[in-house]
Tab-separated table of C-alpha atoms and ligand atoms in Angstrom:
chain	number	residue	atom	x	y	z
H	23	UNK	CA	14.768	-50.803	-66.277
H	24	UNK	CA	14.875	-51.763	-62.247
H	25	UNK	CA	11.885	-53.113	-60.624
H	26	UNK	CA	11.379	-49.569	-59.156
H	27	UNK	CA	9.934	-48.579	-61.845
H	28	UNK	CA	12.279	-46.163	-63.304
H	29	UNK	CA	15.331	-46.663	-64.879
H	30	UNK	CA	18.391	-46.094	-62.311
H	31	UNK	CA	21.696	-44.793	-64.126
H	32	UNK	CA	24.664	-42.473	-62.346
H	33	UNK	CA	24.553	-39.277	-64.665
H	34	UNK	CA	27.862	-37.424	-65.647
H	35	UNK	CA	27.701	-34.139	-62.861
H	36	UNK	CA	28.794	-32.573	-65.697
H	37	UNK	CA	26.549	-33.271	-68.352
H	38	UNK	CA	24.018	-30.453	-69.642
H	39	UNK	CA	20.870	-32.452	-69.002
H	40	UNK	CA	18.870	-29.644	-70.663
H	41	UNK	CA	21.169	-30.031	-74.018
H	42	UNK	CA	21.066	-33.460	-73.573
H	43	UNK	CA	17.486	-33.688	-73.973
H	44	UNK	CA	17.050	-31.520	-76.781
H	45	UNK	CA	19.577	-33.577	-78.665
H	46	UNK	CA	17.637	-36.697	-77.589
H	47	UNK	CA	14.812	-35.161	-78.871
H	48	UNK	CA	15.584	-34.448	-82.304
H	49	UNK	CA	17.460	-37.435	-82.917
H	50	UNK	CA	14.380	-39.443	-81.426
H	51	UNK	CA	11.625	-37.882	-83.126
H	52	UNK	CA	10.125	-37.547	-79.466
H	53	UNK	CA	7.779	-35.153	-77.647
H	54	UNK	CA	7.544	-33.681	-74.603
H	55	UNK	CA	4.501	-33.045	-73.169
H	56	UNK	CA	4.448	-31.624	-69.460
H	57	UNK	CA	1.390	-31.029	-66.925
H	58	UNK	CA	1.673	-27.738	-64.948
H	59	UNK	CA	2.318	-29.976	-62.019
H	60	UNK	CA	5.625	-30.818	-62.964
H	61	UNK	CA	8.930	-29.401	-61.426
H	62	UNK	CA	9.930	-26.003	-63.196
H	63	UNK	CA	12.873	-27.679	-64.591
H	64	UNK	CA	10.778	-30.217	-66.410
H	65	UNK	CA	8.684	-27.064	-67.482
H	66	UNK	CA	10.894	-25.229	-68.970
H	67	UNK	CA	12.412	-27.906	-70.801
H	68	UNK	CA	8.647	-29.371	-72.260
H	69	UNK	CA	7.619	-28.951	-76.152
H	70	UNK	CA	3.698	-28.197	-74.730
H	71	UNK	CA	2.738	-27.881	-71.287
H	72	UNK	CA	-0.814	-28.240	-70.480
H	73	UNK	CA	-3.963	-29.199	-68.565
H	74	UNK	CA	-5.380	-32.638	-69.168
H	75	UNK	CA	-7.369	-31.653	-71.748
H	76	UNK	CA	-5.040	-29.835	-73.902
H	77	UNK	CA	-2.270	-32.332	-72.905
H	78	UNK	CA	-4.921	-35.037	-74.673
H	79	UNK	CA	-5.535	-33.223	-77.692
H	80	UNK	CA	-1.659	-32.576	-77.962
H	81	UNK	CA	-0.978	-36.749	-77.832
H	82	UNK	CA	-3.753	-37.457	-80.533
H	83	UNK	CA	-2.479	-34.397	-83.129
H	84	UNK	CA	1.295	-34.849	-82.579
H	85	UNK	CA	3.707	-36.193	-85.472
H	86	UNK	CA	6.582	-37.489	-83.377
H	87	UNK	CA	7.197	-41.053	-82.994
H	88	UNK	CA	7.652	-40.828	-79.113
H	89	UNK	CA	5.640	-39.065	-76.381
H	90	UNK	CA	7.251	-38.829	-73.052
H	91	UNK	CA	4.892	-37.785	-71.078
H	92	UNK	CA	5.684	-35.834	-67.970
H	93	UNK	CA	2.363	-36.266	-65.913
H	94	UNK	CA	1.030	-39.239	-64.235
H	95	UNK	CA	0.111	-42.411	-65.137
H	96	UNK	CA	-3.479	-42.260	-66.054
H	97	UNK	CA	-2.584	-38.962	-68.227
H	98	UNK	CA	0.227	-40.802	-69.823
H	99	UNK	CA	-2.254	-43.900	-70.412
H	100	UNK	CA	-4.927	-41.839	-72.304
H	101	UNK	CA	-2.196	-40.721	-74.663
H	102	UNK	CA	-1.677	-44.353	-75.258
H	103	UNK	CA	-4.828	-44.553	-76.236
H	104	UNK	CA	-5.599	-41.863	-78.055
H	105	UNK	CA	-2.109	-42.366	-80.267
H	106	UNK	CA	-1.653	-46.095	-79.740
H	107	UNK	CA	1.159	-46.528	-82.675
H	108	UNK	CA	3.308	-43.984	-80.553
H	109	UNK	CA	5.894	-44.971	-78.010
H	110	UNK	CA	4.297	-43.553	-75.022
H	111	UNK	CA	6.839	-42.803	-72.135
H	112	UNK	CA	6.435	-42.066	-68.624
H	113	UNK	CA	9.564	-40.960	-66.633
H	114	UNK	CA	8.709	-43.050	-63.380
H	115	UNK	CA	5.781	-45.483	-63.974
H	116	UNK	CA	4.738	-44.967	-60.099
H	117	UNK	CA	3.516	-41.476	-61.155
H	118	UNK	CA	-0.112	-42.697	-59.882
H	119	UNK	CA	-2.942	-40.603	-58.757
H	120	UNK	CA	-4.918	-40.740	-55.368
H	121	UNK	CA	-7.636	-39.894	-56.837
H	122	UNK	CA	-7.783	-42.539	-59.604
H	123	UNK	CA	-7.052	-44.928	-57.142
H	124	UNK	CA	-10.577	-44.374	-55.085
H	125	UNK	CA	-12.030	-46.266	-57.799
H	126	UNK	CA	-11.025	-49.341	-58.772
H	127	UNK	CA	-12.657	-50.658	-61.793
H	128	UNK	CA	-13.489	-54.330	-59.740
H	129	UNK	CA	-15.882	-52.094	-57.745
H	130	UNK	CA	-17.025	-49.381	-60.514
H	131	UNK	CA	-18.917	-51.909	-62.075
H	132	UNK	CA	-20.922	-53.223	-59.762
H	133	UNK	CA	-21.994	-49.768	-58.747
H	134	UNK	CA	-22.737	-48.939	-62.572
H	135	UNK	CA	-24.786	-51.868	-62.702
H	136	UNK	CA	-27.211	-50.844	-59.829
H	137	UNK	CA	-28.586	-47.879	-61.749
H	138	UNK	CA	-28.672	-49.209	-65.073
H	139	UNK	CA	-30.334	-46.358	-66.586
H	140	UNK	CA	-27.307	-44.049	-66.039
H	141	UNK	CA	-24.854	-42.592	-68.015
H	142	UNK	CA	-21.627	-42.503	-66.750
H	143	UNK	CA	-19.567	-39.007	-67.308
H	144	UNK	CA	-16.004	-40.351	-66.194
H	145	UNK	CA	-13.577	-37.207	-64.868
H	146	UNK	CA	-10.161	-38.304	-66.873
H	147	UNK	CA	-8.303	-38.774	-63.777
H	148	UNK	CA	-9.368	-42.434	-63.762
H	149	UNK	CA	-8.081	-46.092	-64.927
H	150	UNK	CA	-7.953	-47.225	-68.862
H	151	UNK	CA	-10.540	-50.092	-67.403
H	152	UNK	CA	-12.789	-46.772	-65.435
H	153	UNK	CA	-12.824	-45.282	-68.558
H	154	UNK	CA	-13.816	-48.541	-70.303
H	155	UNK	CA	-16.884	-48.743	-68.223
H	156	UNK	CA	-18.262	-45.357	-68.866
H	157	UNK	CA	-20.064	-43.116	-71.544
H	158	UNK	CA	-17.956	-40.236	-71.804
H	159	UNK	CA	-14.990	-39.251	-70.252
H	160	UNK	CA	-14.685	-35.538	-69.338
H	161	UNK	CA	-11.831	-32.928	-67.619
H	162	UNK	CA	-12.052	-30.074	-65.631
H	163	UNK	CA	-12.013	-27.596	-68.583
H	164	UNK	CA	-15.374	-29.248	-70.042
H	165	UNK	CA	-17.230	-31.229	-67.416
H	166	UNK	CA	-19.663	-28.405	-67.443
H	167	UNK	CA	-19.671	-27.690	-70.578
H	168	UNK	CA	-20.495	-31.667	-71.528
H	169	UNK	CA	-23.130	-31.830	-68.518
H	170	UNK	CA	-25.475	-29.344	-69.910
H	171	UNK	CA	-25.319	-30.980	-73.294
H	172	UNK	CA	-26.908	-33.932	-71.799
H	173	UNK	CA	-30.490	-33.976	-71.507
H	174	UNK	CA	-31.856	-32.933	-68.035
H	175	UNK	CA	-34.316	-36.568	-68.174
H	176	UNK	CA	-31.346	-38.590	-68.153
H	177	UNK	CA	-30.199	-39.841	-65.272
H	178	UNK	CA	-26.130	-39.583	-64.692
H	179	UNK	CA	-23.303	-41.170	-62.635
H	180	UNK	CA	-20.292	-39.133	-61.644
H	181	UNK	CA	-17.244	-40.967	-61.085
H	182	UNK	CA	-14.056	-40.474	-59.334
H	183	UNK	CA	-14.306	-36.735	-57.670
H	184	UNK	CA	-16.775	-36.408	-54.988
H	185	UNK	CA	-15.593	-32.458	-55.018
H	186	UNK	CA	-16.124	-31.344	-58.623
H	187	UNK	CA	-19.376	-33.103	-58.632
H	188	UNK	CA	-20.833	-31.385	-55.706
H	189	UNK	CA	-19.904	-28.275	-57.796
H	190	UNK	CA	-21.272	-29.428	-61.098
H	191	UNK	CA	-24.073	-30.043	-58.527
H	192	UNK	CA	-24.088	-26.653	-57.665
H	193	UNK	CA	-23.263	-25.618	-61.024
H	194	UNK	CA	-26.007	-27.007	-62.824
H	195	UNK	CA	-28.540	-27.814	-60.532
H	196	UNK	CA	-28.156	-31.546	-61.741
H	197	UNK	CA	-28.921	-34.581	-59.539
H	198	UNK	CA	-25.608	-36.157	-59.566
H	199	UNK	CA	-25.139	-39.564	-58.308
H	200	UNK	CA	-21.285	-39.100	-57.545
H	201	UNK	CA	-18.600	-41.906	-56.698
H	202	UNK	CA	-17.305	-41.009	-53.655
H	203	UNK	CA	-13.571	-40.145	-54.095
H	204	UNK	CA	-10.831	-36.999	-53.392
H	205	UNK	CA	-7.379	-36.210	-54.386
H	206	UNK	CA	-5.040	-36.033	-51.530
H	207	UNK	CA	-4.171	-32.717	-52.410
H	208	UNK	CA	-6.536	-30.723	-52.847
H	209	UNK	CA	-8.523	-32.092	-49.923
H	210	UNK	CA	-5.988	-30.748	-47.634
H	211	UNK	CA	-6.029	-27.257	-48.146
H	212	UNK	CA	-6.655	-25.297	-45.172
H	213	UNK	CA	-9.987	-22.979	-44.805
H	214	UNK	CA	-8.954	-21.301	-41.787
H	215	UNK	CA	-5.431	-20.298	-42.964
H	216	UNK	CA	-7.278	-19.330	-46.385
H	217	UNK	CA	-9.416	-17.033	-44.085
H	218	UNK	CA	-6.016	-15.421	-42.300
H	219	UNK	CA	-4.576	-14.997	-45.665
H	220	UNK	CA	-7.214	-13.420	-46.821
H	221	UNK	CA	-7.377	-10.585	-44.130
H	222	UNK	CA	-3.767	-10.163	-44.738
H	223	UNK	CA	-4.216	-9.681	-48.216
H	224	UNK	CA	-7.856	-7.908	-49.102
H	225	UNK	CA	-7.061	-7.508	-52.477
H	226	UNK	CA	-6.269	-10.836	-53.428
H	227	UNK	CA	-8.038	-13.251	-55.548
H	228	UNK	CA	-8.629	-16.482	-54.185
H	229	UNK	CA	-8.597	-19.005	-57.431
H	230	UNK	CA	-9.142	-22.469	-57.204
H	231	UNK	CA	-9.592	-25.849	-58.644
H	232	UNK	CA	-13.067	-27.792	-58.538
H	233	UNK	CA	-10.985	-30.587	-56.921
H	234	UNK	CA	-11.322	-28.725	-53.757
H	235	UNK	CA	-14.051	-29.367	-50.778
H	236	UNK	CA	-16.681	-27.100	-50.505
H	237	UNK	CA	-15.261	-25.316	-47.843
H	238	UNK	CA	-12.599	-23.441	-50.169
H	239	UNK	CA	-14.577	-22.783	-53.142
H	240	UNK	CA	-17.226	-20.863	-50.879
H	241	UNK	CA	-14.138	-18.303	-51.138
H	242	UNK	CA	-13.251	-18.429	-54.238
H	243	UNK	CA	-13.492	-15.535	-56.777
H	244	UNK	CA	-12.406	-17.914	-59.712
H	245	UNK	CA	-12.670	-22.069	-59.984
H	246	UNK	CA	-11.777	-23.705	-63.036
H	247	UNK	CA	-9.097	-26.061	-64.368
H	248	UNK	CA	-5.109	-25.310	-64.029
H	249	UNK	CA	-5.282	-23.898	-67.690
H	250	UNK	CA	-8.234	-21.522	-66.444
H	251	UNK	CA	-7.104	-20.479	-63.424
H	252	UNK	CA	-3.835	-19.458	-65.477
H	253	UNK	CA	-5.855	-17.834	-67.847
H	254	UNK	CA	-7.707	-15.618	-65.410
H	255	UNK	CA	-4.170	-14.856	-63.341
H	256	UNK	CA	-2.948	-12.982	-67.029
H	257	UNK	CA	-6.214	-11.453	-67.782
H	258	UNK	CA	-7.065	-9.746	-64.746
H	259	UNK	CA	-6.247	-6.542	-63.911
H	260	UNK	CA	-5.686	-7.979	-60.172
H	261	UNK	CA	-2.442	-7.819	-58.813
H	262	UNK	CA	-2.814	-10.201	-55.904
H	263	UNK	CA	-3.681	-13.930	-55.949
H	264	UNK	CA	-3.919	-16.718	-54.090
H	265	UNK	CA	-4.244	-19.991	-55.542
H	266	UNK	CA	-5.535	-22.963	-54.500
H	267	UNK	CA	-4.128	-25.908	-56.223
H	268	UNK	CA	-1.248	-28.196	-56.740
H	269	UNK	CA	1.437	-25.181	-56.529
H	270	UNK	CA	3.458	-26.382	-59.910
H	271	UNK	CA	1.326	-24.212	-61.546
H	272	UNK	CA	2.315	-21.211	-59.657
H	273	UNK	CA	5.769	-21.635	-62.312
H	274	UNK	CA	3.486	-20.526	-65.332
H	275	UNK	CA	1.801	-17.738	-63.314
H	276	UNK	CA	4.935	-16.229	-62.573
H	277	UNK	CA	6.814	-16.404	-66.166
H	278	UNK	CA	3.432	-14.565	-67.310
H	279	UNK	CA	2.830	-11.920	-65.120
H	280	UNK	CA	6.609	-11.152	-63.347
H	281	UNK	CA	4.635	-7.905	-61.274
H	282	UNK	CA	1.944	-9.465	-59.923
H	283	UNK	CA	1.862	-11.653	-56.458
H	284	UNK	CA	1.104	-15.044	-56.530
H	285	UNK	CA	0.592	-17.268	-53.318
H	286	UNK	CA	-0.197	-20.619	-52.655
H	287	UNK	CA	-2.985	-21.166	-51.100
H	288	UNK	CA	-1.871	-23.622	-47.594
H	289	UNK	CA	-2.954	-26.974	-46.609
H	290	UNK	CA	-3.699	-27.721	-42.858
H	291	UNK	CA	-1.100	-29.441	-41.619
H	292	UNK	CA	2.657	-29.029	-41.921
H	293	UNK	CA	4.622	-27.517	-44.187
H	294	UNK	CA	3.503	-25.040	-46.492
H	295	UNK	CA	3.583	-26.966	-49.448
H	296	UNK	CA	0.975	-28.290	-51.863
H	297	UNK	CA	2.981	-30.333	-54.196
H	298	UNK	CA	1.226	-33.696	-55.687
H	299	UNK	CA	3.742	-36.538	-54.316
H	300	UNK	CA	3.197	-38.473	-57.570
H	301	UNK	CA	3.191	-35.735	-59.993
H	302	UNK	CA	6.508	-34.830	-58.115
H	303	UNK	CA	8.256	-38.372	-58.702
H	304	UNK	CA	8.821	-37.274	-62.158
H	305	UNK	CA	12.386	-35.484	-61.952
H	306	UNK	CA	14.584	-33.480	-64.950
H	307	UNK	CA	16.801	-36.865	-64.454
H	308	UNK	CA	14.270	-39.128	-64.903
H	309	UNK	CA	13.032	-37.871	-68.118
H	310	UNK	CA	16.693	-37.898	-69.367
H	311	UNK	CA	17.036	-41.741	-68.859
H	312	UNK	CA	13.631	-42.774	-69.675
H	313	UNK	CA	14.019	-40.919	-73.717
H	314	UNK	CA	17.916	-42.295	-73.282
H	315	UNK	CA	16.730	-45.847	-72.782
H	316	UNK	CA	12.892	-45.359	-73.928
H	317	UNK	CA	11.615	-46.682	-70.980
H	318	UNK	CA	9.183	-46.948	-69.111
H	319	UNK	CA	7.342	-47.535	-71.414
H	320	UNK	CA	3.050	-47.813	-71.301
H	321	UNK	CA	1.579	-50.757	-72.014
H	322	UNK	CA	-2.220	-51.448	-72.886
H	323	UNK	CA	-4.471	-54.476	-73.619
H	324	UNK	CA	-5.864	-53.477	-76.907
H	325	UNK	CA	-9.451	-54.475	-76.164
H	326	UNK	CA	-9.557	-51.922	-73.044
H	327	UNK	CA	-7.956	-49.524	-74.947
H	328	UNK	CA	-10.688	-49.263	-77.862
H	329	UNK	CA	-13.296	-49.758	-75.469
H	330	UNK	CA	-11.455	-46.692	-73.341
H	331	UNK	CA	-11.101	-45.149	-76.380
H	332	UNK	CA	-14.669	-44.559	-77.231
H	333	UNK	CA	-16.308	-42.074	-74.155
H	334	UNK	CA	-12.603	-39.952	-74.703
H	335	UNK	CA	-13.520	-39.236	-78.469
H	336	UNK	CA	-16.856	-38.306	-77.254
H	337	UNK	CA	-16.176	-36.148	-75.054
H	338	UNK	CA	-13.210	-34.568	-77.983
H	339	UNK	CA	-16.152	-34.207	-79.945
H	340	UNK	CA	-18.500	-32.416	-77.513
H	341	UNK	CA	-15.677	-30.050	-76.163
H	342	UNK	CA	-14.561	-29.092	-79.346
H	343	UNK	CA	-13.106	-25.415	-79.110
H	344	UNK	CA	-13.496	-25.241	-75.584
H	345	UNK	CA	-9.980	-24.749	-73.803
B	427	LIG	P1	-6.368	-30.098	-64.872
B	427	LIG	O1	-6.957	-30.865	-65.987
B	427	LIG	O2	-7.179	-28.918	-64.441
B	427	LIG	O3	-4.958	-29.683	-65.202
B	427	LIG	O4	-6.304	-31.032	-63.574
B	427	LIG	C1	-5.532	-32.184	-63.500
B	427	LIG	C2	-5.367	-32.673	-62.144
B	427	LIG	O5	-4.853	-33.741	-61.900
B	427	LIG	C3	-5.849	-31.853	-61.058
B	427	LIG	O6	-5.476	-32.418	-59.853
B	428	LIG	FE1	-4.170	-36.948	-58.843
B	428	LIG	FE2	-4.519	-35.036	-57.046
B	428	LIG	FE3	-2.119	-35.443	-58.043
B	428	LIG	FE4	-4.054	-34.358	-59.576
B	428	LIG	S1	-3.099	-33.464	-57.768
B	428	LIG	S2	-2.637	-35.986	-60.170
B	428	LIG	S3	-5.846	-35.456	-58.797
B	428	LIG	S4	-3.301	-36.887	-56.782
């Protein structure tokens, strides 16, 4: 593998990445697993495709000896953990997330240790060492679902997203003390274009994920996680939607309901994209050399990854059949 961080290899123009992959596959004893963030082609190509949560309870359950993972890195890390005698692949090990990143774990602790009487719910989109520091870990499928199981005396930290804990706030009526951090993408969407979008469409739903600020899921007729929002797109009897969230997900939408209209919801500035730039790294190519050569490869020091290990079962075992 190059220092980059993925492994670099010319590809035959004429080779059948698709049937290349399959083959690999088989002959590996590997998985796919894809996030609904990932390019189409990766999509359509993935054994499971998922939200974090079911992407999690695919790693732990699966049989195969290898798990690439087509997500980013802290996704690909819990899988580690959860299945740590699995070869756990991520196409380019750059995938990060912004919002991981807010918190570094040299600074979580200190702030856990100024209100010692707090437990600390963890969203998933954190570090193997954030995770190691808190009580249970929880996604955007569950985090209500989890909050309400703990009692209302006891005090609780919410780390990294300031945005879905103002709406478990608002959810729950809870007195959150929340770690101050955003994803890059979601905090960009627009409200005013939302607004003109809306007049141009009336009948549209506006869906969105909790990620967002305030200001977008005022307007929202739906928030919940990308496996949610899907859910709602097929059930209802709308035929109009616009969604706000990384637009990967759109992909899904579409294959499900080919009649009805689905449109991203815009950020402020720019283009009219809303594509996560590390989600995106991940390329049809890249997973082809990564099972080819089994690299990268994820890596874990054993003690973080039992301590890690811990609030993620916990929160598998208070979430159990919620999807
Ligand atoms: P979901 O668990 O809803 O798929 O969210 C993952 C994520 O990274 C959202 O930005
Ligand atoms: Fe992280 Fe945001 Fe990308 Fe999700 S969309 S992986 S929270 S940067």
């Amino acid at each position: 593998m190059t220092e980059k961080g993925f492994v670099e290899e010319e590809i035959d123009p004429a080779l059948d990445l698709y049937e290349e992959i399959e083959r690999l596959k088989v002959e590996k004893k590997a998985i796919l697993l894809a996030h609904y963030y990932q390019e189409p082609a990766i999509q359509d190509i993935a054994d499971f495709i998922g939200d974090s949560l079911g992407l999690s309870r695919q790693a732990a359950a699966t049989d195969a000896d290898i798990i690439v993972f087509a997500g980013v890195h802290f996704m690909a890390e819990t899988a580690k953990i959860l299945s740590p005698n699995k070869k756990v692949l991520l196409p380019d090990l750059n995938a990060g997330c912004s919002l991981a990143d807010t918190c570094p774990a040299d600074q979580f602790a200190p702030f856990c240790e100024r209100y010692p009487d707090h437990l600390v719910m963890s969203y998933i989109n954190c570090s193997a060492a954030v995770k190691a520091l808190s009580d249970v870990i929880c996604t955007s499928t569950n985090a209500e679902h989890l909050l309400r199981q703990i009692p209302e005396s006891q005090p609780v930290i919410f780390a990294p997203d300031r945005n879905l804990g103002q709406w478990l706030i608002r959810q729950t009526g809870r007195d959150l003390r929340v770690w101050d951090g955003v994803c890059i993408v979601h905090e960009t969407f627009s409200e005013r274009k939302l607004l003109t979008l809306k007049v141009r469409y009336p009948q549209a739903f506006v869906l969105a994920h909790p990620e967002c600020e305030e200001a977008i899921l005022r307007h929202a007729d739906f928030v919940g996680s990308t496996s949610a929002i899907r859910r709602f797109a097929r059930e209802s009897e709308g035929t109009a939607f616009i969604v706000a969230t990384e637009e990967g997900i759109l992909h899904q939408m579409r294959k499900d309901s080919p009649s009805k209209h689905f449109i991203p919801a815009p950020p402020e500035s720019g283009c009219n994209c809303s594509q996560c730039p590390h989600m995106r790294l991940n390329t049809i190519e890249k997973v082809y050399t990564c099972l080819k050569h089994e690299l990268p490869e994820i890596i874990l020091e054993e003690s973080i990854r039992r301590r890690a290990l811990r609030p993620i079962e916990r929160m598998m075992e208070m979430s159990a059949g919620v999807s």
